[in-house]
mmCIF file of C-alpha atoms and ligand atoms in Angstrom:
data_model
loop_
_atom_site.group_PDB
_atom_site.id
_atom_site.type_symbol
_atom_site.label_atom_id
_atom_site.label_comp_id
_atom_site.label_asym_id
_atom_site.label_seq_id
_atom_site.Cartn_x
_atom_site.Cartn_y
_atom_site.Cartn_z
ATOM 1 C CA UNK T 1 2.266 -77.263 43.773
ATOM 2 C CA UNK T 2 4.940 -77.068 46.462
ATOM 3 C CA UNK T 3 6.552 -80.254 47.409
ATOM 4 C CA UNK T 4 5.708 -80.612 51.129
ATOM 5 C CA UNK T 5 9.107 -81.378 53.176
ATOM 6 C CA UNK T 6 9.633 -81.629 56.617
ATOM 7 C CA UNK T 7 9.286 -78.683 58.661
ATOM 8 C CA UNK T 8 12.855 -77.451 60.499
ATOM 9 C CA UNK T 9 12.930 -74.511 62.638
ATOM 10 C CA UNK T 10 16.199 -72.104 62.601
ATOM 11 C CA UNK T 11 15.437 -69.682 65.616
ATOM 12 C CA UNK T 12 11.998 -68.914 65.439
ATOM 13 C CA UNK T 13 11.436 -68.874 61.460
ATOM 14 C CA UNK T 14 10.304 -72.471 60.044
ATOM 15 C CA UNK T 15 11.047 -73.547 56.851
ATOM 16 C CA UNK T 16 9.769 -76.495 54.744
ATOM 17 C CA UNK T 17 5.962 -78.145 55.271
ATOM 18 C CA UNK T 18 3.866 -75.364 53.933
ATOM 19 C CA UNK T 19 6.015 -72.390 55.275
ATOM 20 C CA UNK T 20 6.440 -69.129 53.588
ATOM 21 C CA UNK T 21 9.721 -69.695 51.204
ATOM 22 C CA UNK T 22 12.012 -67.750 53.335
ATOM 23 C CA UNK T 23 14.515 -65.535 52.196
ATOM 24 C CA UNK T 24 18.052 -65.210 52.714
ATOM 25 C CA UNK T 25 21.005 -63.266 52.110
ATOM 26 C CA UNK T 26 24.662 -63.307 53.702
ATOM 27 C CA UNK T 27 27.216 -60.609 54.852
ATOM 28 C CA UNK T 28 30.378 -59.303 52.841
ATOM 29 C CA UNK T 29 31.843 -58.051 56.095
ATOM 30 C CA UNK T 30 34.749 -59.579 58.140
ATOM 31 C CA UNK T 31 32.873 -61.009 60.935
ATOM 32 C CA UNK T 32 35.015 -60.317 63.631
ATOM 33 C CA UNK T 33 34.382 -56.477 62.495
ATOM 34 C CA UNK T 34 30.933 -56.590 64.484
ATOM 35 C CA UNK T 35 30.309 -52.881 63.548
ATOM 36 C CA UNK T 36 29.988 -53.159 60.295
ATOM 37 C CA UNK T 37 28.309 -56.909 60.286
ATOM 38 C CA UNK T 38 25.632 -54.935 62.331
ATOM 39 C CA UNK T 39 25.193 -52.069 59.994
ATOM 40 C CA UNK T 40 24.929 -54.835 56.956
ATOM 41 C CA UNK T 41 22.548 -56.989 58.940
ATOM 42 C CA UNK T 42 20.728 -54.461 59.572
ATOM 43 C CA UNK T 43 20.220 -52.915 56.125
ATOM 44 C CA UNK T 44 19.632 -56.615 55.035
ATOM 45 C CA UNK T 45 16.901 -56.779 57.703
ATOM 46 C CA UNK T 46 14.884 -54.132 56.843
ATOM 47 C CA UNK T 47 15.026 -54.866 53.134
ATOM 48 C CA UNK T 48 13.133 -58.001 54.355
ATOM 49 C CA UNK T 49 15.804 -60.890 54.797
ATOM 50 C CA UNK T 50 14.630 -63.402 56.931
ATOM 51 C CA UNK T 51 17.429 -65.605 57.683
ATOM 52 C CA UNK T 52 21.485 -64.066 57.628
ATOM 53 C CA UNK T 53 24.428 -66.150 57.029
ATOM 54 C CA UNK T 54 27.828 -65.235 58.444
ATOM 55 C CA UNK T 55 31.468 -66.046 57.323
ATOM 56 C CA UNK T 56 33.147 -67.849 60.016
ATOM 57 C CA UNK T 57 36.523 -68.448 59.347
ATOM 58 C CA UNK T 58 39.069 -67.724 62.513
ATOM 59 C CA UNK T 59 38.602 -67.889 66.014
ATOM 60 C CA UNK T 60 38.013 -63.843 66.140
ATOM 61 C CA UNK T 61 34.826 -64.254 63.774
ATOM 62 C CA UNK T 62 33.683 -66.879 66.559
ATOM 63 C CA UNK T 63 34.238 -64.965 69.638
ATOM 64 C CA UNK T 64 32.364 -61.652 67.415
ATOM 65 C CA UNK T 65 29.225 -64.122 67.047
ATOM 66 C CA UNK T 66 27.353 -63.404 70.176
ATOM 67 C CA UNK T 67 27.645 -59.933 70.019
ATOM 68 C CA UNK T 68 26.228 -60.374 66.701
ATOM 69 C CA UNK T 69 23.648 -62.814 67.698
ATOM 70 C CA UNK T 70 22.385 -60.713 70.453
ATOM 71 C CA UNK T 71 22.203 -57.591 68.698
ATOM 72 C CA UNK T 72 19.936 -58.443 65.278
ATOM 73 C CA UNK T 73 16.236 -59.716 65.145
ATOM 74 C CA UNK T 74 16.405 -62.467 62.313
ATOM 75 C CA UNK T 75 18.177 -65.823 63.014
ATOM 76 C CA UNK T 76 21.764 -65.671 62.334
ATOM 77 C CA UNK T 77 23.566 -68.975 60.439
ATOM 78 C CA UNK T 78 27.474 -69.651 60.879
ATOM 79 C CA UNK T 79 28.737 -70.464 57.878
ATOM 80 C CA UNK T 80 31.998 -72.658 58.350
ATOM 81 C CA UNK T 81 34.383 -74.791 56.003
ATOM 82 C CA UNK T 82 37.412 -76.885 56.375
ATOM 83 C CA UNK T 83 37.677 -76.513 60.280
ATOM 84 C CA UNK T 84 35.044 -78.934 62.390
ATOM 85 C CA UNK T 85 36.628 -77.190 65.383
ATOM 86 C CA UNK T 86 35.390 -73.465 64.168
ATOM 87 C CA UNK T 87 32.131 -75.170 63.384
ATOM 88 C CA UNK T 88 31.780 -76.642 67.072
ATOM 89 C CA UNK T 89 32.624 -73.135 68.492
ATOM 90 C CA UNK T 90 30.419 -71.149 66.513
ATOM 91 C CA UNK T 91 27.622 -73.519 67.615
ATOM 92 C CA UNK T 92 29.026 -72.984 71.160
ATOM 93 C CA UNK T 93 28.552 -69.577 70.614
ATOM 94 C CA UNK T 94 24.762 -69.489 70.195
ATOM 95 C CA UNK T 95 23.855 -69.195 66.467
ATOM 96 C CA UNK T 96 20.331 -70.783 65.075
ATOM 97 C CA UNK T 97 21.892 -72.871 62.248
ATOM 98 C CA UNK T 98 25.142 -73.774 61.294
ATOM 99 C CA UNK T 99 25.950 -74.710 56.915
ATOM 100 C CA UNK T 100 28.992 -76.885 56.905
ATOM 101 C CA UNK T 101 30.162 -78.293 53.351
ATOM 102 C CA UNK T 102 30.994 -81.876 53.937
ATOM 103 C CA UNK T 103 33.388 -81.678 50.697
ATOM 104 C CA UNK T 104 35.758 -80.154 52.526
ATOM 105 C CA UNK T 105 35.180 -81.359 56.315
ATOM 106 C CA UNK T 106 35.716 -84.828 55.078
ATOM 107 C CA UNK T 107 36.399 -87.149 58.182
ATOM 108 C CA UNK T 108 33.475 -88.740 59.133
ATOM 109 C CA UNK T 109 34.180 -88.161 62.884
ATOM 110 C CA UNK T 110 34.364 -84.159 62.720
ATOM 111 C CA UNK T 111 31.118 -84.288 61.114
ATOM 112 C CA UNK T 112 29.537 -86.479 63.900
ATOM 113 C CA UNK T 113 31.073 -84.249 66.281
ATOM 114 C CA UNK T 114 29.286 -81.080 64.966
ATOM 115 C CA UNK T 115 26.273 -83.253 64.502
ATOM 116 C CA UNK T 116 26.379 -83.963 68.181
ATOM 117 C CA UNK T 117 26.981 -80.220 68.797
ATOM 118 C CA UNK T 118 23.855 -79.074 67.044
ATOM 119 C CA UNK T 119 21.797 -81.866 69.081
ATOM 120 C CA UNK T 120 23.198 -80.626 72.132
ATOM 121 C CA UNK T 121 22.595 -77.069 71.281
ATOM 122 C CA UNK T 122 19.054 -78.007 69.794
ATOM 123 C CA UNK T 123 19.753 -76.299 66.149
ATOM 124 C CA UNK T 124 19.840 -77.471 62.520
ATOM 125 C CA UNK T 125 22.516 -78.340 59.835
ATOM 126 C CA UNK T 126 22.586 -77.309 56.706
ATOM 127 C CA UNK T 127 24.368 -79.554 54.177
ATOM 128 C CA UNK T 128 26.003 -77.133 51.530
ATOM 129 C CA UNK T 129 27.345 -79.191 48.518
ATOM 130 C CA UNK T 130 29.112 -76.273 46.251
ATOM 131 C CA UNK T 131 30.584 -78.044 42.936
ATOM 132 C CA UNK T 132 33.825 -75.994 43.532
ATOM 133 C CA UNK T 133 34.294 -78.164 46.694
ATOM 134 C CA UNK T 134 33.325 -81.584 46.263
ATOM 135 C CA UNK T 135 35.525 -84.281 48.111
ATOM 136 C CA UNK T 136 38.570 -85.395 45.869
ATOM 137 C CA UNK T 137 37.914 -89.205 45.725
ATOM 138 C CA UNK T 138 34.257 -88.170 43.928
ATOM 139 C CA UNK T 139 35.931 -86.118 41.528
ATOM 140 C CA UNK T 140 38.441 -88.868 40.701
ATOM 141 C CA UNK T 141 35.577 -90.846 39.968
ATOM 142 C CA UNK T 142 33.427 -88.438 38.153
ATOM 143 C CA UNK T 143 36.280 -86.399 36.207
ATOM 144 C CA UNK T 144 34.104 -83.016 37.128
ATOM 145 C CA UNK T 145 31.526 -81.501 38.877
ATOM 146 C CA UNK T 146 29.096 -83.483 37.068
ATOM 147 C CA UNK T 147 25.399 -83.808 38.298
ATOM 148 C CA UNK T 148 26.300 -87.572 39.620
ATOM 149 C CA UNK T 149 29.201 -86.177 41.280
ATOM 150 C CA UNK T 150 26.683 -83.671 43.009
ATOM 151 C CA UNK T 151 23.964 -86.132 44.183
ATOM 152 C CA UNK T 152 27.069 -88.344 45.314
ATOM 153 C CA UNK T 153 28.277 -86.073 47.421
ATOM 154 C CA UNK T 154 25.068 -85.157 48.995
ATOM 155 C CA UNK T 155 23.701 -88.571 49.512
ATOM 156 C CA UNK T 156 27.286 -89.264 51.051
ATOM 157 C CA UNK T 157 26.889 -86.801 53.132
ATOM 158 C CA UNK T 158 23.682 -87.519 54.448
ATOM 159 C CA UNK T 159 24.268 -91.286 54.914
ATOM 160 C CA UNK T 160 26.204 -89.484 57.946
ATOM 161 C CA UNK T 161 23.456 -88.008 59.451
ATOM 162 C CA UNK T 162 20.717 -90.978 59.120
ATOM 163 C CA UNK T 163 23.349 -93.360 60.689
ATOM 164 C CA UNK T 164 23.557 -90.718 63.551
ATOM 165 C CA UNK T 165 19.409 -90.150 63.441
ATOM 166 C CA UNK T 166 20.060 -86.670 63.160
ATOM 167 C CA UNK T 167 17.031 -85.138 61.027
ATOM 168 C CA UNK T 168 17.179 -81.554 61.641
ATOM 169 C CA UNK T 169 19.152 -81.075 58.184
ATOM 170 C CA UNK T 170 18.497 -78.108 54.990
ATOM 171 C CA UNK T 171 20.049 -79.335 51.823
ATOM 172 C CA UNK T 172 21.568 -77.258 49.312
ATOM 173 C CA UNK T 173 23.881 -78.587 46.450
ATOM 174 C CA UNK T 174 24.918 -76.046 43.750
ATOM 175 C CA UNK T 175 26.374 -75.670 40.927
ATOM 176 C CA UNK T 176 27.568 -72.761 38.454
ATOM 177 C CA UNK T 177 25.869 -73.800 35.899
ATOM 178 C CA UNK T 178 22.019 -73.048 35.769
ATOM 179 C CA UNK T 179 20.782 -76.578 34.076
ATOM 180 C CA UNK T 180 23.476 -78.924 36.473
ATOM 181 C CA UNK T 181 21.821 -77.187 39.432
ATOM 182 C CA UNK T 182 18.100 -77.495 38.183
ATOM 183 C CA UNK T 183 18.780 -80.850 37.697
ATOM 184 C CA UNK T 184 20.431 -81.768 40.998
ATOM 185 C CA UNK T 185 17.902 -80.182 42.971
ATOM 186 C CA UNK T 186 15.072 -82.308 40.944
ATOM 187 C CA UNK T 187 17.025 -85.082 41.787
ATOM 188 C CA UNK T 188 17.327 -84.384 45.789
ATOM 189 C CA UNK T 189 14.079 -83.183 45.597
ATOM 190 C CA UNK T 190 12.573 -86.200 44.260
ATOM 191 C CA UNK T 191 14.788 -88.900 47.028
ATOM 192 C CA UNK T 192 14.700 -86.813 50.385
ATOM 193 C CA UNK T 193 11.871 -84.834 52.292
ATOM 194 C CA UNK T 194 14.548 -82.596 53.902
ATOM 195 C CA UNK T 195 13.936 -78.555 53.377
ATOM 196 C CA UNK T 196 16.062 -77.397 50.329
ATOM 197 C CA UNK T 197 17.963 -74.213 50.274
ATOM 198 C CA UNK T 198 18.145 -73.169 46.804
ATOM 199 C CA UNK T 199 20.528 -70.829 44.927
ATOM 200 C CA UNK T 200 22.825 -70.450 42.245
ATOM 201 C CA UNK T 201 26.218 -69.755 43.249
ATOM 202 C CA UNK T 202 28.559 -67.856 41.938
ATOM 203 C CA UNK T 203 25.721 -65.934 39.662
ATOM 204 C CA UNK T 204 27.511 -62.605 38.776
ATOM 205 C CA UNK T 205 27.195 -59.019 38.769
ATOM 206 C CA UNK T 206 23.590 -57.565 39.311
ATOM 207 C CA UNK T 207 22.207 -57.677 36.200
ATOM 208 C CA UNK T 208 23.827 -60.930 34.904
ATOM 209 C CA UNK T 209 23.547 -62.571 38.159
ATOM 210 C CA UNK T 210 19.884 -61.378 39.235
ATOM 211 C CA UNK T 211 18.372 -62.778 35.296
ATOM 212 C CA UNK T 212 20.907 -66.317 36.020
ATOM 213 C CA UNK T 213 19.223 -66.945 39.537
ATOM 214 C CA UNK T 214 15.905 -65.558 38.305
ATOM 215 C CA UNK T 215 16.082 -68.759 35.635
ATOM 216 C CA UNK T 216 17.369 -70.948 37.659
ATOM 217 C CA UNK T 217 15.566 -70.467 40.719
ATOM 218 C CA UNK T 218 12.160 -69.701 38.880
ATOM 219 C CA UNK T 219 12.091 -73.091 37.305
ATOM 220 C CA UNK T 220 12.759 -74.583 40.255
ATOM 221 C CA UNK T 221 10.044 -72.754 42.262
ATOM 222 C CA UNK T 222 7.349 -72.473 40.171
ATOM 223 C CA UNK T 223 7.726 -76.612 40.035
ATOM 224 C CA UNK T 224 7.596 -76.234 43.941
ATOM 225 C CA UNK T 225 11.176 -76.853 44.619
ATOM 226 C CA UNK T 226 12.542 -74.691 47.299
ATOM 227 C CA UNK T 227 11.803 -74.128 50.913
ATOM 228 C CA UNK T 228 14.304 -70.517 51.172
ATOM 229 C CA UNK T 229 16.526 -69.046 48.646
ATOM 230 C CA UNK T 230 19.191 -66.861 48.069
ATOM 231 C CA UNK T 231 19.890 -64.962 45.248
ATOM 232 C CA UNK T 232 23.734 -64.894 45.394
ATOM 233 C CA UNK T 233 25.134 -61.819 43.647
ATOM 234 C CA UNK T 234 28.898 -59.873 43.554
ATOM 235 C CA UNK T 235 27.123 -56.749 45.268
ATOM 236 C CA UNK T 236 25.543 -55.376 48.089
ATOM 237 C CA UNK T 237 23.651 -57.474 49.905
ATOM 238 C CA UNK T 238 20.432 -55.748 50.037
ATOM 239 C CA UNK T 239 20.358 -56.444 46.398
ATOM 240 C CA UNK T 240 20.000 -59.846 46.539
ATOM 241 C CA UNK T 241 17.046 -59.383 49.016
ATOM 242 C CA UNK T 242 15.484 -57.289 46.826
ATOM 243 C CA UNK T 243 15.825 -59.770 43.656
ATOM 244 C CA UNK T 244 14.968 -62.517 45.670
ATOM 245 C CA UNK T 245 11.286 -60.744 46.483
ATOM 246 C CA UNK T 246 11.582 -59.965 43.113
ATOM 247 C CA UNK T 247 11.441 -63.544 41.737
ATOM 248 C CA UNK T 248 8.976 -64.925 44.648
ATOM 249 C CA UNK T 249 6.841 -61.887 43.384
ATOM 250 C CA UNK T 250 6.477 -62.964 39.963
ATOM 251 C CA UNK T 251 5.662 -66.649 40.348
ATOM 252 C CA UNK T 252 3.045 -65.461 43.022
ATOM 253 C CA UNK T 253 4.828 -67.164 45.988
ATOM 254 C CA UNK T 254 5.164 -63.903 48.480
ATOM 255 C CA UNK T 255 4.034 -60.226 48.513
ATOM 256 C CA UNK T 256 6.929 -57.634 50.202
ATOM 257 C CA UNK T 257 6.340 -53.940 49.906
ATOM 258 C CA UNK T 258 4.929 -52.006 47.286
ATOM 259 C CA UNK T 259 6.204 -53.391 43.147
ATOM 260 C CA UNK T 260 6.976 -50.708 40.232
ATOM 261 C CA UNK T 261 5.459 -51.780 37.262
ATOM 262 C CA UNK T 262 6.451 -49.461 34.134
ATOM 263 C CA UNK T 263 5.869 -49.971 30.684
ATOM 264 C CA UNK T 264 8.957 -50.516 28.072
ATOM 265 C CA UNK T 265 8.097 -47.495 25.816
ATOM 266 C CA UNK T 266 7.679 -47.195 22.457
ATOM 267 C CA UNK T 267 7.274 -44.593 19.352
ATOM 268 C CA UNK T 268 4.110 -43.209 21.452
ATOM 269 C CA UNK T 269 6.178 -41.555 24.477
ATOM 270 C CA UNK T 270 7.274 -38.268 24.862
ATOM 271 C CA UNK T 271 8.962 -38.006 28.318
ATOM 272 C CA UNK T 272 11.756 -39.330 29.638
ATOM 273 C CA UNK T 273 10.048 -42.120 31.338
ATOM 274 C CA UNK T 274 13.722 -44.021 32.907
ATOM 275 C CA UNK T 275 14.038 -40.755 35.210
ATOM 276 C CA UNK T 276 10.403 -40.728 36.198
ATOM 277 C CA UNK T 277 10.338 -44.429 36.948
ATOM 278 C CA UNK T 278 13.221 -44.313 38.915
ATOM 279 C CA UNK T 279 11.598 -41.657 40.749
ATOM 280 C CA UNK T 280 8.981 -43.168 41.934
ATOM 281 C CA UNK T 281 10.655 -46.706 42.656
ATOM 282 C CA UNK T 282 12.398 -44.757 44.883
ATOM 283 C CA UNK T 283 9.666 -42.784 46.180
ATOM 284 C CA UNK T 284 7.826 -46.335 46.565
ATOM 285 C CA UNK T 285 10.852 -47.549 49.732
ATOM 286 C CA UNK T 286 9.348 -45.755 51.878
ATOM 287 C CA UNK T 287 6.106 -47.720 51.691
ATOM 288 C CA UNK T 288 5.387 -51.317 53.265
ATOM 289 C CA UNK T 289 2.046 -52.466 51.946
ATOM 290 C CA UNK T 290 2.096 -54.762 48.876
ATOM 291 C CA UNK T 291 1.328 -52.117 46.106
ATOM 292 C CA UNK T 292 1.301 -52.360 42.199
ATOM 293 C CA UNK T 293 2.130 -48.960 40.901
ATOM 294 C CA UNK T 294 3.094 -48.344 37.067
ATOM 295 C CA UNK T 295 4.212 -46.166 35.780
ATOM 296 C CA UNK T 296 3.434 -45.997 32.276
ATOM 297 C CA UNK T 297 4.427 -43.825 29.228
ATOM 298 C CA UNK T 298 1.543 -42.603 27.086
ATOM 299 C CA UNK T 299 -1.846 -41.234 28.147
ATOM 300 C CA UNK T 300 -4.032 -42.966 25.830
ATOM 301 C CA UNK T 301 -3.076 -46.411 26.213
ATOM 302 C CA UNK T 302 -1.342 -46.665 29.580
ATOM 303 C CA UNK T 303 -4.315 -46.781 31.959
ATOM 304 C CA UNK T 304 -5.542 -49.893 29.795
ATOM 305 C CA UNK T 305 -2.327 -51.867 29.887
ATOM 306 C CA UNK T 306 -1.499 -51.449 33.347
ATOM 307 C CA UNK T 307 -5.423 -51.921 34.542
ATOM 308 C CA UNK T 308 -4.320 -54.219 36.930
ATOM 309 C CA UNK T 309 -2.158 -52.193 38.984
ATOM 310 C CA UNK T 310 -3.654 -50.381 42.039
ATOM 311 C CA UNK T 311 -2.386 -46.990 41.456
ATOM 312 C CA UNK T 312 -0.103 -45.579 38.483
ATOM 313 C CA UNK T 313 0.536 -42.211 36.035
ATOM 314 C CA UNK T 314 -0.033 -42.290 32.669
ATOM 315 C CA UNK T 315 2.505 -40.089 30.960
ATOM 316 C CA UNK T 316 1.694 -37.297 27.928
ATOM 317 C CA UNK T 317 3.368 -34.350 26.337
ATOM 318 C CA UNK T 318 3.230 -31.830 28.910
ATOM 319 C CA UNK T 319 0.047 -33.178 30.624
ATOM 320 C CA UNK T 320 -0.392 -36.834 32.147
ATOM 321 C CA UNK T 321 -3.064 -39.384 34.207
ATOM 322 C CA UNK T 322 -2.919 -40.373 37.536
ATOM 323 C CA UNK T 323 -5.156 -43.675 37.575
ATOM 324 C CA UNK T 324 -6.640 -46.309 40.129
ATOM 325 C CA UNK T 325 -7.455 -49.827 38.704
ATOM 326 C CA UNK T 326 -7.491 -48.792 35.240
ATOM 327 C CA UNK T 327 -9.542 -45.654 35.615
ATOM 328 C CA UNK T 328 -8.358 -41.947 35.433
ATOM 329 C CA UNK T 329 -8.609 -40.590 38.500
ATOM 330 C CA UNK T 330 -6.692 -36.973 38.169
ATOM 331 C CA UNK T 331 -5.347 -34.758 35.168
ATOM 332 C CA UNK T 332 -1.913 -32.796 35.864
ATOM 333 C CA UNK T 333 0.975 -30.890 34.306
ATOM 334 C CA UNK T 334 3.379 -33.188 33.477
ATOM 335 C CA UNK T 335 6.188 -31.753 36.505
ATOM 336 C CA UNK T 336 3.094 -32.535 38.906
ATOM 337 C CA UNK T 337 2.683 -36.008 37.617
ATOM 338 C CA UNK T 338 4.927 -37.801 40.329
ATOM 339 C CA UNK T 339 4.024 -35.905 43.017
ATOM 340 C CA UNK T 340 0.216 -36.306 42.464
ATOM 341 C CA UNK T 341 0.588 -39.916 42.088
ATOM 342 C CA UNK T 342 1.728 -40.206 45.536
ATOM 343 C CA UNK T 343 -0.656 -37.671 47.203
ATOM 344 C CA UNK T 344 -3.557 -40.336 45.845
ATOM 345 C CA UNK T 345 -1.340 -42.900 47.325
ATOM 346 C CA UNK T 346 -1.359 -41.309 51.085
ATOM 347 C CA UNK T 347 -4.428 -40.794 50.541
ATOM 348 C CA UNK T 348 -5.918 -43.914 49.968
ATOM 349 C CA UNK T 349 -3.589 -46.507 52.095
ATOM 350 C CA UNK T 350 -1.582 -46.615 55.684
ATOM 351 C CA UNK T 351 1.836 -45.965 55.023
HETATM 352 FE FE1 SF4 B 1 3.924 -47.535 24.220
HETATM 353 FE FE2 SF4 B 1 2.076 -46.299 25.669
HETATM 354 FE FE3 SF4 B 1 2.280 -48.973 25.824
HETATM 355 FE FE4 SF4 B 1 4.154 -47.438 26.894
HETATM 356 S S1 SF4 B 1 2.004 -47.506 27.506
HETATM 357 S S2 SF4 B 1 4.500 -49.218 25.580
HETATM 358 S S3 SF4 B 1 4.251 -45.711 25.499
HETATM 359 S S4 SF4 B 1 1.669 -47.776 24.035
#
């Protein structure tokens, strides 16, 4: 059951109470390069990210922000360290959230400054603890990045913003390592009713990196922790849109676009079923509504196993099934499989 937090609105997408989880991704661009900010944005957008996250880290990426504000559809976050005075202008500059990490904006007077900011300016804060930045005198105490040294930070952190009755806040405090993060967002989870942003940082490539945040964030999920995520990977951002649906899709929590079921093969195929499922996933991006397809690599047992999916093939040695729910539908060649399968598919549904 999702743990029901208070509900904080970044532009006009809500998060926390019992919101959609929303996802999130964040650009790889320069930010003062508005061209290609746009272009990534706008890949990111219609890949289905809900909420983007900018780099702010000069005055140039502040003075590209309301181009970049203007010019997009989903709410855009600044995302600013070290400098309160960056954070303040890119606030200034008109963008729906602003993430500051308060290890490394450490004087308790910049922070009430940007606090004051965002009131003014009626948007929220989020509170981005990253273990590879806590504040120095909580690593003296802890020795490392511990999951006390964590929870320190954060509750230090917030202490700020309840003494200045500012309640508008998203947590997020991670860690590189899966269990550490798990636990710290139990922890926060358990002693605030703020909305928590969840992630592992610093996950990896996309393989690596999507199966890291898929254990870390689907234990934290599917015990109702988690209010919007990002799947953090070292590649193109559309990817980590993509595995974020992904993981939301397994544990039931949202439906986006059609899925690609396929089955892992065994001793009973005879067709090279990698190229033909990549085929159709690709075929598939062209299609909004929540779809199972499988794709599925024998004809006798292949209908059976994948009976749940609304549409798939069933592959055979020269000859294969297309079938709906279970139930063969059409006989083809085998080089008529794919396109059959979506024929059927325009047939039956609104792209
Ligand atoms: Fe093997 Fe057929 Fe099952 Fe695929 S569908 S795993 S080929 S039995």
């Amino acid at each position: 059951m999702r743990q029901r937090k208070r509900v904080v609105r970044i532009g006009d997408v809500s998060i926390g109470g019992q919101h959609p989880i929303a996802v999130q991704s964040m650009t790889k661009t320069k930010t003062a390069d508005v061209r290609s900010t746009l272009m990534q944005i706008r890949r990111v957008q219609r890949a289905g990210c809900e909420l983007i996250r900018c780099a702010v880290v000069n005055k140039d990426d502040v003075r590209a922000l309301p181009k970049i504000r203007e010019a997009i559809a989903i709410p855009l976050i600044a995302d600013v360290h070290f400098d309160y005075r960056l954070a303040l202008g890119a606030i200034g500059a008109g963008v729906d959230k602003i993430r500051i990490n308060p290890g490394n904006i450490a004087e308790r007077w910049k922070v009430e400054e940007i606090i004051k900011s965002a009131r003014d300016n009626d948007i929220p804060i989020r509170i981005g603890i990253n273990s590879g930045s806590l504040p120095d005198e909580v690593l003296a105490k802890h020795g490392r990045p511990t999951v006390g040294a964590i929870v320190q930070t954060a509750k230090q952190a917030l202490s700020v913003f309840a003494d200045n009755d500012f309640t508008r806040v998203v947590i997020s405090a991670k860690g590189v390592d899966v269990r550490d993060t798990i636990q710290v967002y139990q922890i926060l989870n358990g002693q605030f009713d703020f909305p928590l942003h969840v992630g592992i940082t610093e996950a990896g490539l996309v393989f690596k990196g999507a199966v890291r945040s898929a254990v870390g964030l689907g234990i934290l999920l599917y015990h109702g922790i988690g209010d919007t995520i990002r799947v953090s990977l070292t590649a193109d951002p559309v990817r980590e849109v993509v595995a974020a649906y992904t993981v939301l899709n397994a544990l039931g929590l949202r439906e986006h676009g059609p899925i690609l079921i396929s089955c892992p093969m065994c001793g009973r195929c005879d067709v090279d079923m990698e190229r033909i499922a990549s085929k159709v996933d690709k075929r598939l991006k062209k299609y909004k509504p929540a779809l199972k397809v499988a794709v599925m690599g024998c004809i006798v047992n292949g209908p059976g196993e994948a009976r749940d999916a609304d549409f798939g093939i069933a592959c055979g040695k020269g000859v294969g099934a297309v079938f709906a729910k279970g139930k063969e539908i059409r006989r083809v060649k085998e080089n008529n499989l794919v396109d059959t399968l979506f024929e059927v598919i325009d047939e039956n549904i609104d792209i």
